[in-house]
mmCIF file of C-alpha atoms in Angstrom:
data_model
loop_
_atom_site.group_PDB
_atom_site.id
_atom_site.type_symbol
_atom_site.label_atom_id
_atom_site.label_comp_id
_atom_site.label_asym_id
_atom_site.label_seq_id
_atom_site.Cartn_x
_atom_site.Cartn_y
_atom_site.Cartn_z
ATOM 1 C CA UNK A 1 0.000 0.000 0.000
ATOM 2 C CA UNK A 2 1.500 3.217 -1.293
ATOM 3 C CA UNK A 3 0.731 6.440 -1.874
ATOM 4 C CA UNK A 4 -2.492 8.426 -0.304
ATOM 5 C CA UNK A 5 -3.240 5.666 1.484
ATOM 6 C CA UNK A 6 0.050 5.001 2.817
ATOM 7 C CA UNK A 7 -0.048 8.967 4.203
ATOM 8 C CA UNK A 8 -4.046 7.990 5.967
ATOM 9 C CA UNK A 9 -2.110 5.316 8.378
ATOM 10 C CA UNK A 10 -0.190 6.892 11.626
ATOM 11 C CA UNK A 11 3.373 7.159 11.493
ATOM 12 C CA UNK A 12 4.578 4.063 12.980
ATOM 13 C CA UNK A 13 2.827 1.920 10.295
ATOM 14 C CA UNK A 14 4.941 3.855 7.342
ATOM 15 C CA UNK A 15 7.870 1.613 7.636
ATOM 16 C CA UNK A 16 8.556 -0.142 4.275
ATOM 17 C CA UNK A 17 7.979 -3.853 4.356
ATOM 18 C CA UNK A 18 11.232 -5.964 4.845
ATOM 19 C CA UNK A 19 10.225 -7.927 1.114
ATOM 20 C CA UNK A 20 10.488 -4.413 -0.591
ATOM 21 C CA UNK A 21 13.133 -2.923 1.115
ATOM 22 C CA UNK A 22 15.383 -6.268 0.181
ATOM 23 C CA UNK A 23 14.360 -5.482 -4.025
ATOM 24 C CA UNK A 24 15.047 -2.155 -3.910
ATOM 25 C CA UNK A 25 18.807 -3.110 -1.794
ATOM 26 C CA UNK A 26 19.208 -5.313 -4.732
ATOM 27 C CA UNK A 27 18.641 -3.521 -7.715
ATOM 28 C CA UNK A 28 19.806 -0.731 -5.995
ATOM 29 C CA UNK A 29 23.769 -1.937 -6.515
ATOM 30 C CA UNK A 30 22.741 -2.691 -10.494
ATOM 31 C CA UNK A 31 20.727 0.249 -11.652
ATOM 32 C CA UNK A 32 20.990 3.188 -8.533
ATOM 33 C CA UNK A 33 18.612 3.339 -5.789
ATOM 34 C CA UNK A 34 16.689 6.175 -7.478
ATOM 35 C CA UNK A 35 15.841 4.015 -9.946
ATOM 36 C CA UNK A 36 15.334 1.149 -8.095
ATOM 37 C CA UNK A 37 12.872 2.878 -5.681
ATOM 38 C CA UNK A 38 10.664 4.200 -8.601
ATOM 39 C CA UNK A 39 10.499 0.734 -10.518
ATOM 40 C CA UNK A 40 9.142 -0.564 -6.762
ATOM 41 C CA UNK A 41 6.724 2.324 -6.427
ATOM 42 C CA UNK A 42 8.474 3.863 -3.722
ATOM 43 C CA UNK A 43 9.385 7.477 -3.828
ATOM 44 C CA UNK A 44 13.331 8.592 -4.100
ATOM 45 C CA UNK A 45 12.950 10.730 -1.119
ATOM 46 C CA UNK A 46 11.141 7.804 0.831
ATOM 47 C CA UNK A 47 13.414 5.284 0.029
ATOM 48 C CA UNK A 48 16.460 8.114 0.718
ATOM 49 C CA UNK A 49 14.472 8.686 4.362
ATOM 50 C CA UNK A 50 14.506 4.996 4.832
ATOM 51 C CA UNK A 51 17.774 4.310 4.365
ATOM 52 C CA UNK A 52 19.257 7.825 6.341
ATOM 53 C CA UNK A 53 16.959 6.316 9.422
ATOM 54 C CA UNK A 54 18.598 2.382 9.021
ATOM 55 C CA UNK A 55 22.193 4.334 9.427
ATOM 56 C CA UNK A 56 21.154 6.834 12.055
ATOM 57 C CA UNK A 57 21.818 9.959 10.065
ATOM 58 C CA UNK A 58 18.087 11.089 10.490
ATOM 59 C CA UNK A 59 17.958 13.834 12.381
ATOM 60 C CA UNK A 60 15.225 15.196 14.376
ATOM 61 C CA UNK A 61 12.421 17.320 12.765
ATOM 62 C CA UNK A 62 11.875 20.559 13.819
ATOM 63 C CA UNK A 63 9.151 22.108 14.806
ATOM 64 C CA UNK A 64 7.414 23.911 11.780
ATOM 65 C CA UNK A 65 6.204 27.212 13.502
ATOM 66 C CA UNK A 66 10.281 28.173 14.864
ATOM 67 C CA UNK A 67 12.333 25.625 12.959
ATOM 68 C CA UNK A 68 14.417 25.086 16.569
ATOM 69 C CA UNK A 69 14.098 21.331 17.670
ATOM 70 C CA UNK A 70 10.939 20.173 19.266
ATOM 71 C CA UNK A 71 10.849 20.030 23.274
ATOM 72 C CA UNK A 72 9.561 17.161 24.923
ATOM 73 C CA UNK A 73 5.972 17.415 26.390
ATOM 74 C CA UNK A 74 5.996 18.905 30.046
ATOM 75 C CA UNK A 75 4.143 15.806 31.393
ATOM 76 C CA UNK A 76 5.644 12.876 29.379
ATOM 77 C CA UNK A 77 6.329 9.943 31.779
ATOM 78 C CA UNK A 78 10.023 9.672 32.736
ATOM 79 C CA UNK A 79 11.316 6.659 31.498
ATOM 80 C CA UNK A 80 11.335 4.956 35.311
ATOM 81 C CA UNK A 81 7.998 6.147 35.618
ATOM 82 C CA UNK A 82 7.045 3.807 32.421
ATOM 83 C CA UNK A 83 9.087 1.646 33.611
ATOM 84 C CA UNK A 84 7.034 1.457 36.807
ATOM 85 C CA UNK A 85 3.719 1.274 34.518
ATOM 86 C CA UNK A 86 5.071 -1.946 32.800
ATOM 87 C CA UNK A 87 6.065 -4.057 35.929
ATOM 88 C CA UNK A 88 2.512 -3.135 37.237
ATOM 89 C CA UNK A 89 0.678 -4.292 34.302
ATOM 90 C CA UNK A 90 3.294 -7.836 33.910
ATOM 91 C CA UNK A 91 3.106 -8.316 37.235
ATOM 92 C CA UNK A 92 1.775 -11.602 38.781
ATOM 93 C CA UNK A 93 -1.048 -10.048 40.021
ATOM 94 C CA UNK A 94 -2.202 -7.969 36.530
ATOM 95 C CA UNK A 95 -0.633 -10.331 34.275
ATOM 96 C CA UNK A 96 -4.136 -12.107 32.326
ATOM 97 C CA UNK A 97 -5.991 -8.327 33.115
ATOM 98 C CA UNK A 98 -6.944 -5.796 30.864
ATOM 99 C CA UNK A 99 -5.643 -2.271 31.124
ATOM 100 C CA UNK A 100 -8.845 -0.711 32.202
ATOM 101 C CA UNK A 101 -9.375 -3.093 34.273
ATOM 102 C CA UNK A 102 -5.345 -2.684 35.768
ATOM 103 C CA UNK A 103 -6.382 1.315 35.993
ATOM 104 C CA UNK A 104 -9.721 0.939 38.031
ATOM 105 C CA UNK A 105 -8.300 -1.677 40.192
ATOM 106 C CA UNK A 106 -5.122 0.620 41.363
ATOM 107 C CA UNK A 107 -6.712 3.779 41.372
ATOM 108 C CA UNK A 108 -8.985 2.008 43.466
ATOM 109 C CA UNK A 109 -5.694 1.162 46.180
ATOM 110 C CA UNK A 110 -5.127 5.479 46.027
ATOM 111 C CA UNK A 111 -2.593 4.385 43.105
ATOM 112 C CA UNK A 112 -2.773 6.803 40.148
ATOM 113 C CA UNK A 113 0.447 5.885 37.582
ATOM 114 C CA UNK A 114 -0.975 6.317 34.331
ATOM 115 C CA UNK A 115 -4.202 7.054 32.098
ATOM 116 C CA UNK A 116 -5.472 4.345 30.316
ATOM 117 C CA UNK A 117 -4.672 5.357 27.126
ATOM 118 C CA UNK A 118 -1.060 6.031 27.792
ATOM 119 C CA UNK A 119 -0.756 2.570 29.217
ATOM 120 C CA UNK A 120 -1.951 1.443 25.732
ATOM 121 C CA UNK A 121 0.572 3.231 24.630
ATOM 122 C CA UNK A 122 3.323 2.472 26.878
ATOM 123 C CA UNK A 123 2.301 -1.102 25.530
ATOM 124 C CA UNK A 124 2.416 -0.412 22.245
ATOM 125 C CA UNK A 125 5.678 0.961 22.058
ATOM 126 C CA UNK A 126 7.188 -1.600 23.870
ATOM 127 C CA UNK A 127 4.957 -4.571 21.635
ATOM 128 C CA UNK A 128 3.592 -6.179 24.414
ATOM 129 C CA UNK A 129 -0.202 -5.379 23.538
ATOM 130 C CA UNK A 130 -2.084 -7.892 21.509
ATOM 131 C CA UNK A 131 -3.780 -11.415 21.809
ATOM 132 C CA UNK A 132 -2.002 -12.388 24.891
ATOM 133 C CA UNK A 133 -4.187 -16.003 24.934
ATOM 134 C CA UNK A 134 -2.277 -19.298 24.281
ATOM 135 C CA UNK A 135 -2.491 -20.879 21.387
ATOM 136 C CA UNK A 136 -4.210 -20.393 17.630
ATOM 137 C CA UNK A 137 -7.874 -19.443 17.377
ATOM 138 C CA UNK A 138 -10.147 -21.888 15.990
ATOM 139 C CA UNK A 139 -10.113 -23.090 12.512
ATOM 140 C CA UNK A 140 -13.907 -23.404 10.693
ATOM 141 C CA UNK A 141 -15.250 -26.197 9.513
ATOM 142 C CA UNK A 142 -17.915 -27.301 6.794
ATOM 143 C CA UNK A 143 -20.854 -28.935 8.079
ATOM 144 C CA UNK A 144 -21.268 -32.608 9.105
ATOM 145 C CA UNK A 145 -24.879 -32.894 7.442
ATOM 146 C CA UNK A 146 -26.415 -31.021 4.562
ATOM 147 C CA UNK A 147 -30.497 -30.889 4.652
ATOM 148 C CA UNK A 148 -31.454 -31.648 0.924
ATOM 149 C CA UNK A 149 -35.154 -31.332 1.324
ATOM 150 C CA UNK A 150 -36.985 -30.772 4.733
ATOM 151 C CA UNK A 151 -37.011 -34.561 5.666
ATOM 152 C CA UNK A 152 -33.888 -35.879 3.845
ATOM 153 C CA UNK A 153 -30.412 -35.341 5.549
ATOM 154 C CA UNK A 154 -27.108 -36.515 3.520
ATOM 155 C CA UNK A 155 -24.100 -37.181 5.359
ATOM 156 C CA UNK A 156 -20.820 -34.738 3.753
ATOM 157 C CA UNK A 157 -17.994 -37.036 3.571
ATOM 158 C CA UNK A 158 -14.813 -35.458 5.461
#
């Protein structure tokens, strides 16, 4: 998915996939990664912005209304403080409990860490939201018997 589409997803979701970025690497040393971006359908400057991040030569975007460096938000979490939010939500006691759940129940015990979306968030970042159930959801099946008229059945062969 490229182009306007691409732009509609939030940034963390822009990251080329890993099959694409390994073409374009490829072709890259043949024909120039210009090139080699465009026949993928990936921009120059994309694929340019890709490859400055991978090496670390990105820098930071400035802010657009002063052009100086962006601050970090007065009341970001300190990263012991989200440190502190994680052990609470893996620990034994929290560990097969939702979030909302984890904030009712603390703030309940005079224990205000987090809001609920920022513990989300904190999860997110840190990729340990998601199905956290064992094993593989089910897998559907076709039916056993088929009704052919309203007092015939026919067994389906498996």
């Amino acid at each position: 998915m490229l182009g306007a589409a691409r732009r509609r997803e939030c940034p963390r979701q822009r990251e080329l996939p890993e099959v694409l970025v390994t073409n374009i690497e490829g072709w890259a040393e043949r024909v120039g990664a210009e090139l080699a971006a465009k026949a993928f359908g990936v921009a120059p400057r994309t694929w340019r912005h890709h490859a400055q991040k991978q090496r670390g030569e990105l820098p930071e975007r400035p802010s657009r209304a002063t052009g100086k460096p962006r601050r970090p938000h007065p009341a970001k979490l300190t990263d012991e403080e989200e440190q502190e939010v994680v052990d609470t939500l893996c620990s034994e006691e929290f560990v097969d409990v939702g979030v909302d759940e984890v904030f009712v129940t603390i703030l309940d015990d005079g224990i205000y860490l987090c809001s609920p979306s920022t513990m989300h968030r904190i999860l997110r970042d840190r990729g340990l939201n998601g199905q956290r159930r064992q094993g593989n959801p089910g897998v559907p099946r076709h039916p056993v018997l088929v009704a052919v008229f309203d007092d015939e059945r026919i067994a389906i062969p498996s």
